[in-house]
CSV table of C-alpha atoms in Angstrom, one decimal:
chain,number,residue,atom,x,y,z
A,1,MET,CA,66.7,87.0,155.3
A,2,PRO,CA,63.6,89.2,156.1
A,3,VAL,CA,60.6,88.5,153.9
A,4,VAL,CA,58.0,91.1,153.1
A,5,ARG,CA,54.7,90.1,151.6
A,6,TYR,CA,52.1,92.7,150.8
A,7,ASP,CA,48.7,93.4,149.1
A,8,ALA,CA,49.1,95.4,145.9
A,9,ARG,CA,47.2,98.6,145.5
A,10,GLY,CA,43.5,97.9,145.0
A,11,HIS,CA,43.9,94.4,146.3
A,12,GLY,CA,43.4,92.7,149.7
A,13,ARG,CA,43.7,95.1,152.6
A,14,SER,CA,45.4,97.8,150.6
A,15,ASP,CA,43.5,101.0,149.9
A,16,ALA,CA,41.3,101.1,146.8
A,17,SER,CA,42.9,102.8,143.9
A,18,GLU,CA,41.7,103.8,140.4
A,19,ALA,CA,45.3,103.6,139.1
A,20,CYS,CA,46.2,99.9,139.1
A,21,THR,CA,48.7,99.8,136.3
A,22,TRP,CA,51.7,97.6,136.7
A,23,GLN,CA,54.0,100.5,136.5
A,24,ALA,CA,52.2,102.2,139.4
A,25,MET,CA,52.5,99.0,141.4
A,26,GLY,CA,56.2,98.9,140.7
A,27,SER,CA,56.6,102.4,142.1
A,28,ASP,CA,54.7,101.2,145.2
A,29,LEU,CA,57.1,98.4,145.6
A,30,ARG,CA,60.1,100.7,145.4
A,31,THR,CA,58.5,103.0,148.0
A,32,MET,CA,57.9,100.1,150.3
A,33,HIS,CA,61.5,99.0,149.9
A,34,GLU,CA,62.8,102.4,150.9
A,35,THR,CA,60.4,102.6,153.8
A,36,MET,CA,60.9,99.1,155.3
A,37,LEU,CA,64.5,98.2,154.3
A,38,PRO,CA,66.2,101.5,153.5
A,39,GLY,CA,69.6,101.2,151.9
A,40,ARG,CA,69.5,97.4,151.8
A,41,PRO,CA,69.6,95.5,148.5
A,42,VAL,CA,66.6,93.3,148.0
A,43,VAL,CA,65.3,90.4,145.9
A,44,LEU,CA,62.0,91.4,144.3
A,45,GLY,CA,59.5,88.9,142.9
A,46,GLY,CA,55.9,88.1,142.2
A,47,THR,CA,53.5,86.2,140.0
A,48,SER,CA,51.6,87.6,137.0
A,49,MET,CA,51.1,91.3,137.6
A,50,GLY,CA,53.4,91.0,140.6
A,51,SER,CA,56.2,89.9,138.3
A,52,ALA,CA,55.6,92.9,136.0
A,53,ALA,CA,55.6,95.2,139.0
A,54,SER,CA,58.9,93.8,140.1
A,55,LEU,CA,60.4,94.5,136.7
A,56,TYR,CA,59.2,98.1,136.8
A,57,ALA,CA,60.5,98.5,140.4
A,58,ALA,CA,63.9,97.1,139.3
A,59,LEU,CA,64.1,99.6,136.5
A,60,GLU,CA,63.6,102.5,138.9
A,61,ALA,CA,66.6,101.6,140.9
A,62,PRO,CA,68.5,98.6,139.5
A,63,GLU,CA,71.5,99.2,141.8
A,64,LYS,CA,69.3,98.4,144.8
A,65,VAL,CA,68.0,95.1,143.5
A,66,ALA,CA,70.1,92.0,144.1
A,67,ALA,CA,68.0,89.6,142.1
A,68,LEU,CA,64.5,89.0,140.7
A,69,ILE,CA,62.1,86.1,140.8
A,70,ILE,CA,59.6,86.3,138.0
A,71,ALA,CA,56.8,83.8,138.2
A,72,THR,CA,54.2,83.1,135.5
A,73,PRO,CA,54.7,86.4,133.6
A,74,PRO,CA,51.6,87.7,131.9
A,75,THR,CA,50.9,88.2,128.2
A,76,CYS,CA,52.9,91.0,126.7
A,77,TYR,CA,53.3,93.2,123.6
A,78,GLU,CA,51.5,91.9,120.6
A,79,THR,CA,50.0,88.9,122.4
A,80,ARG,CA,48.7,91.2,125.1
A,81,ARG,CA,47.0,93.5,122.6
A,82,LYS,CA,44.9,90.5,121.5
A,83,PHE,CA,43.6,90.0,125.1
A,84,VAL,CA,42.7,93.6,125.7
A,85,PRO,CA,39.2,93.3,124.1
A,86,LEU,CA,38.4,90.4,126.4
A,87,TYR,CA,39.3,92.5,129.4
A,88,GLU,CA,37.2,95.3,128.1
A,89,GLN,CA,34.2,93.0,127.7
A,90,SER,CA,34.7,91.8,131.3
A,91,LEU,CA,34.9,95.4,132.5
A,92,GLN,CA,31.7,96.4,130.6
A,93,LEU,CA,29.8,93.4,132.1
A,94,ALA,CA,31.0,94.0,135.6
A,95,GLN,CA,30.1,97.7,135.4
A,96,GLY,CA,26.8,97.2,133.8
A,97,GLN,CA,25.5,94.0,135.4
A,98,GLY,CA,27.6,93.5,138.5
A,99,LEU,CA,30.1,91.0,139.8
A,100,LYS,CA,27.6,88.1,139.9
A,101,ALA,CA,27.2,88.3,136.1
A,102,ALA,CA,30.9,88.8,135.6
A,103,LYS,CA,31.6,85.7,137.7
A,104,LYS,CA,29.1,83.6,135.8
A,105,ALA,CA,30.6,84.6,132.5
A,106,ALA,CA,34.2,83.9,133.7
A,107,ALA,CA,33.0,80.5,135.0
A,108,SER,CA,32.1,79.5,131.5
A,109,LYS,CA,35.6,79.9,130.3
A,110,ALA,CA,38.1,77.0,130.3
A,111,ARG,CA,40.6,76.8,133.2
A,112,PRO,CA,44.3,76.2,132.5
A,113,PRO,CA,44.6,72.4,132.3
A,114,ILE,CA,47.6,72.3,134.7
A,115,PHE,CA,45.3,73.3,137.5
A,116,LEU,CA,42.9,70.5,136.8
A,117,GLU,CA,45.3,67.5,137.2
A,118,THR,CA,45.2,67.2,141.0
A,119,ASP,CA,43.1,68.2,144.0
A,120,ALA,CA,46.0,70.5,145.1
A,121,GLY,CA,45.9,72.3,141.7
A,122,ARG,CA,42.2,72.8,141.8
A,123,ALA,CA,42.3,74.1,145.3
A,124,SER,CA,45.1,76.6,144.4
A,125,PHE,CA,43.0,77.9,141.5
A,126,ASP,CA,39.9,78.2,143.6
A,127,ILE,CA,41.8,80.4,146.2
A,128,GLY,CA,42.7,82.9,143.5
A,129,TRP,CA,39.2,82.7,142.0
A,130,ARG,CA,37.5,83.4,145.3
A,131,ALA,CA,39.8,86.3,146.1
A,132,LYS,CA,39.2,87.9,142.7
A,133,PHE,CA,35.5,88.1,143.1
A,134,ALA,CA,35.7,89.0,146.7
A,135,MET,CA,37.3,92.3,145.8
A,136,GLY,CA,34.0,94.1,145.3
A,137,GLN,CA,32.8,95.8,142.1
A,138,ARG,CA,34.9,99.0,142.4
A,139,ARG,CA,38.2,97.2,143.0
A,140,TYR,CA,37.5,94.5,140.4
A,141,CYS,CA,36.8,97.1,137.8
A,142,ALA,CA,39.8,99.2,138.7
A,143,ALA,CA,42.0,96.1,138.4
A,144,LEU,CA,40.6,95.4,135.0
A,145,ARG,CA,41.2,98.9,133.9
A,146,GLY,CA,44.8,98.6,135.1
A,147,ALA,CA,45.2,95.3,133.1
A,148,ILE,CA,43.9,97.0,130.0
A,149,ASP,CA,46.3,99.9,130.4
A,150,SER,CA,49.4,97.8,131.3
A,151,ASP,CA,52.1,95.9,129.5
A,152,LEU,CA,55.6,94.8,130.4
A,153,PRO,CA,58.4,97.4,130.2
A,154,PRO,CA,59.9,97.9,126.7
A,155,PRO,CA,62.3,95.1,125.6
A,156,SER,CA,65.1,97.7,125.4
A,157,ALA,CA,64.6,98.6,129.1
A,158,ILE,CA,64.4,95.0,130.2
A,159,LYS,CA,67.8,94.3,128.6
A,160,ARG,CA,69.4,96.8,130.9
A,161,LEU,CA,68.5,94.6,134.0
A,162,THR,CA,71.8,92.8,134.7
A,163,MET,CA,71.0,91.2,138.1
A,164,PRO,CA,70.4,87.4,138.4
A,165,VAL,CA,66.8,86.4,137.5
A,166,LEU,CA,64.9,83.2,138.1
A,167,VAL,CA,61.9,82.8,135.7
A,168,LEU,CA,59.2,80.3,136.7
A,169,ALA,CA,56.6,79.3,134.2
A,170,TRP,CA,54.1,76.6,133.4
A,171,LYS,CA,52.5,75.3,130.2
A,172,SER,CA,48.9,75.5,129.0
A,173,ASP,CA,47.9,78.9,130.5
A,174,ALA,CA,46.8,81.4,127.8
A,175,GLN,CA,46.9,84.4,130.1
A,176,HIS,CA,50.4,83.5,131.4
A,177,PRO,CA,51.9,81.9,128.3
A,178,LEU,CA,55.2,80.1,128.2
A,179,GLU,CA,56.2,82.5,125.4
A,180,SER,CA,56.3,85.4,127.8
A,181,ALA,CA,58.7,83.6,130.0
A,182,GLU,CA,60.9,82.5,127.1
A,183,LEU,CA,61.0,86.1,125.8
A,184,LEU,CA,62.1,87.4,129.2
A,185,CYS,CA,64.8,84.8,129.3
A,186,ASP,CA,66.1,86.0,126.0
A,187,LEU,CA,66.0,89.6,127.0
A,188,LEU,CA,67.5,89.4,130.6
A,189,PRO,CA,71.3,88.8,130.5
A,190,GLN,CA,71.4,86.7,133.6
A,191,ALA,CA,68.1,84.8,133.5
A,192,GLN,CA,67.6,81.1,134.2
A,193,SER,CA,64.2,79.4,133.9
A,194,ARG,CA,62.2,76.4,135.3
A,195,VAL,CA,59.1,75.3,133.4
A,196,ALA,CA,56.4,73.1,134.9
A,197,SER,CA,54.6,70.6,132.6
A,198,CYS,CA,52.4,69.2,135.4
A,199,TRP,CA,51.3,70.1,138.9
A,200,ALA,CA,54.0,68.0,140.5
A,201,ASP,CA,56.5,70.3,138.7
A,202,VAL,CA,54.8,73.4,140.1
A,203,GLU,CA,55.2,72.0,143.6
A,204,LYS,CA,59.0,72.0,143.0
A,205,PHE,CA,59.0,75.8,142.5
A,206,PRO,CA,59.7,76.6,146.2
A,207,GLY,CA,62.8,74.4,146.1
A,208,TYR,CA,64.0,76.2,143.0
A,209,MET,CA,63.6,79.5,144.7
A,210,ARG,CA,65.5,78.4,147.7
A,211,GLN,CA,68.4,77.1,145.5
A,212,PHE,CA,68.4,80.4,143.6
A,213,LEU,CA,68.5,82.5,146.7
A,214,GLN,CA,71.3,80.4,148.2
A,215,SER,CA,73.3,80.8,145.1
A,216,LEU,CA,73.4,84.6,145.3
A,217,PRO,CA,76.6,86.3,146.4
């Protein structure tokens, strides 16, 4: 099975973009699919915004998506609206005072407890932390604007996705709450889930993904 891993728009080595909404990222994912694996059914997946982009991509052409792997889905709907003011504050700080000030403010906030249990968990969190603040001010602010303007697809649309779905989630992360994973499992007709309560459970996720992929027709 060929595996394609890529940097989303505005991230990593991809071009900078002012339109970093999850829906736009979903369209990018569909374009990449048609360019690299034309005519072949694919399994789409990602974490956080990547999981949202995968849902949007699947809605664009569900007949071309064999399955989905949705990992640590972000806040959504009413819960997400409560977080928007926090993203707006971070955006104002980064625009007005720069990334150094934004990083200092972010460092004062509590980290999800599941990352703090082990050296491996702390190292994993630090990789994402460094990458976020290595984006540069323009990309960082564009990503925040995208987060402010984004949400998961409407529940009525998600219900139409009938392919097999594996949902991976963990506890104690306010920005990727278990409630989002549970809601998706309720909406998606063929969803199954695995929930981590500790870092040792998180390390089982690759095995769950292999089992899921091997179970596909």
